[in-house]
mmCIF file of C-alpha atoms in Angstrom:
data_model
loop_
_atom_site.group_PDB
_atom_site.id
_atom_site.type_symbol
_atom_site.label_atom_id
_atom_site.label_comp_id
_atom_site.label_asym_id
_atom_site.label_seq_id
_atom_site.Cartn_x
_atom_site.Cartn_y
_atom_site.Cartn_z
ATOM 1 C CA UNK A 1 -45.227 -7.107 -2.983
ATOM 2 C CA UNK A 2 -44.345 -4.562 -5.611
ATOM 3 C CA UNK A 3 -41.252 -3.231 -3.801
ATOM 4 C CA UNK A 4 -37.877 -3.355 -5.478
ATOM 5 C CA UNK A 5 -34.663 -3.843 -3.532
ATOM 6 C CA UNK A 6 -31.020 -3.239 -4.353
ATOM 7 C CA UNK A 7 -28.073 -4.968 -2.678
ATOM 8 C CA UNK A 8 -24.512 -3.712 -3.016
ATOM 9 C CA UNK A 9 -21.772 -6.242 -2.318
ATOM 10 C CA UNK A 10 -18.252 -5.089 -1.537
ATOM 11 C CA UNK A 11 -15.690 -7.510 -2.993
ATOM 12 C CA UNK A 12 -11.988 -7.176 -2.231
ATOM 13 C CA UNK A 13 -9.363 -7.960 -4.899
ATOM 14 C CA UNK A 14 -6.893 -9.155 -2.243
ATOM 15 C CA UNK A 15 -6.261 -12.883 -1.855
ATOM 16 C CA UNK A 16 -6.353 -12.577 1.938
ATOM 17 C CA UNK A 17 -10.011 -11.453 1.704
ATOM 18 C CA UNK A 18 -11.049 -14.126 -0.817
ATOM 19 C CA UNK A 19 -13.104 -16.147 1.693
ATOM 20 C CA UNK A 20 -15.032 -13.114 2.894
ATOM 21 C CA UNK A 21 -15.624 -11.920 -0.676
ATOM 22 C CA UNK A 22 -16.891 -15.377 -1.673
ATOM 23 C CA UNK A 23 -19.230 -15.491 1.363
ATOM 24 C CA UNK A 24 -20.574 -12.025 0.461
ATOM 25 C CA UNK A 25 -21.280 -13.135 -3.108
ATOM 26 C CA UNK A 26 -22.955 -16.350 -1.902
ATOM 27 C CA UNK A 27 -25.168 -14.343 0.458
ATOM 28 C CA UNK A 28 -26.102 -11.894 -2.307
ATOM 29 C CA UNK A 29 -27.050 -14.848 -4.505
ATOM 30 C CA UNK A 30 -29.315 -16.277 -1.804
ATOM 31 C CA UNK A 31 -30.929 -12.875 -1.209
ATOM 32 C CA UNK A 32 -31.600 -12.555 -4.947
ATOM 33 C CA UNK A 33 -33.750 -15.696 -4.797
ATOM 34 C CA UNK A 34 -36.058 -14.352 -2.053
ATOM 35 C CA UNK A 35 -39.550 -13.463 -3.254
ATOM 36 C CA UNK A 36 -42.531 -12.069 -1.398
ATOM 37 C CA UNK A 37 -46.094 -12.706 -2.468
ATOM 38 C CA UNK A 38 -48.601 -10.027 -1.558
ATOM 39 C CA UNK A 39 -51.884 -11.402 -0.309
ATOM 40 C CA UNK A 40 -55.122 -9.851 0.832
ATOM 41 C CA UNK A 41 -55.806 -10.008 4.551
ATOM 42 C CA UNK A 42 -58.684 -12.327 5.315
ATOM 43 C CA UNK A 43 -60.987 -11.464 8.189
ATOM 44 C CA UNK A 44 -61.651 -14.549 10.279
ATOM 45 C CA UNK A 45 -64.629 -15.090 12.545
ATOM 46 C CA UNK A 46 -62.415 -14.443 15.558
ATOM 47 C CA UNK A 47 -61.246 -11.127 14.084
ATOM 48 C CA UNK A 48 -64.840 -10.076 13.392
ATOM 49 C CA UNK A 49 -65.823 -11.026 16.957
ATOM 50 C CA UNK A 50 -62.964 -8.979 18.425
ATOM 51 C CA UNK A 51 -63.875 -5.969 16.282
ATOM 52 C CA UNK A 52 -67.485 -6.226 17.469
ATOM 53 C CA UNK A 53 -66.291 -6.337 21.095
ATOM 54 C CA UNK A 54 -64.133 -3.244 20.531
ATOM 55 C CA UNK A 55 -67.066 -1.385 18.963
ATOM 56 C CA UNK A 56 -69.324 -2.366 21.881
ATOM 57 C CA UNK A 57 -66.756 -1.178 24.431
ATOM 58 C CA UNK A 58 -66.185 2.077 22.545
ATOM 59 C CA UNK A 59 -69.939 2.739 22.584
ATOM 60 C CA UNK A 60 -70.040 1.987 26.330
ATOM 61 C CA UNK A 61 -67.157 4.400 26.967
ATOM 62 C CA UNK A 62 -68.873 7.122 24.925
ATOM 63 C CA UNK A 63 -72.124 6.564 26.832
ATOM 64 C CA UNK A 64 -70.343 6.763 30.206
ATOM 65 C CA UNK A 65 -68.492 9.935 29.187
ATOM 66 C CA UNK A 66 -71.838 11.463 28.266
ATOM 67 C CA UNK A 67 -73.034 10.868 31.833
ATOM 68 C CA UNK A 68 -75.108 7.752 31.248
ATOM 69 C CA UNK A 69 -75.610 5.226 34.042
ATOM 70 C CA UNK A 70 -73.922 1.882 33.734
ATOM 71 C CA UNK A 71 -76.202 -1.063 33.013
ATOM 72 C CA UNK A 72 -77.208 -3.293 35.915
ATOM 73 C CA UNK A 73 -74.934 -6.295 36.363
ATOM 74 C CA UNK A 74 -76.460 -9.751 36.686
#
């Protein structure tokens, strides 16, 4: 997307911490290469069907709350 990110890497000047500092720098380099592509959500037929079912059930709930009789079951 359009978000910007900042990574701060702590590097030690001591020789005893050289491996950890190197690993931190390698990780920061890999993170720098990560990119995200924003894409528009696409509504599939299944999504549209589920939304229609939700709307139908919401209408049924509203009708029942209003005191309407439930439809006859077959």
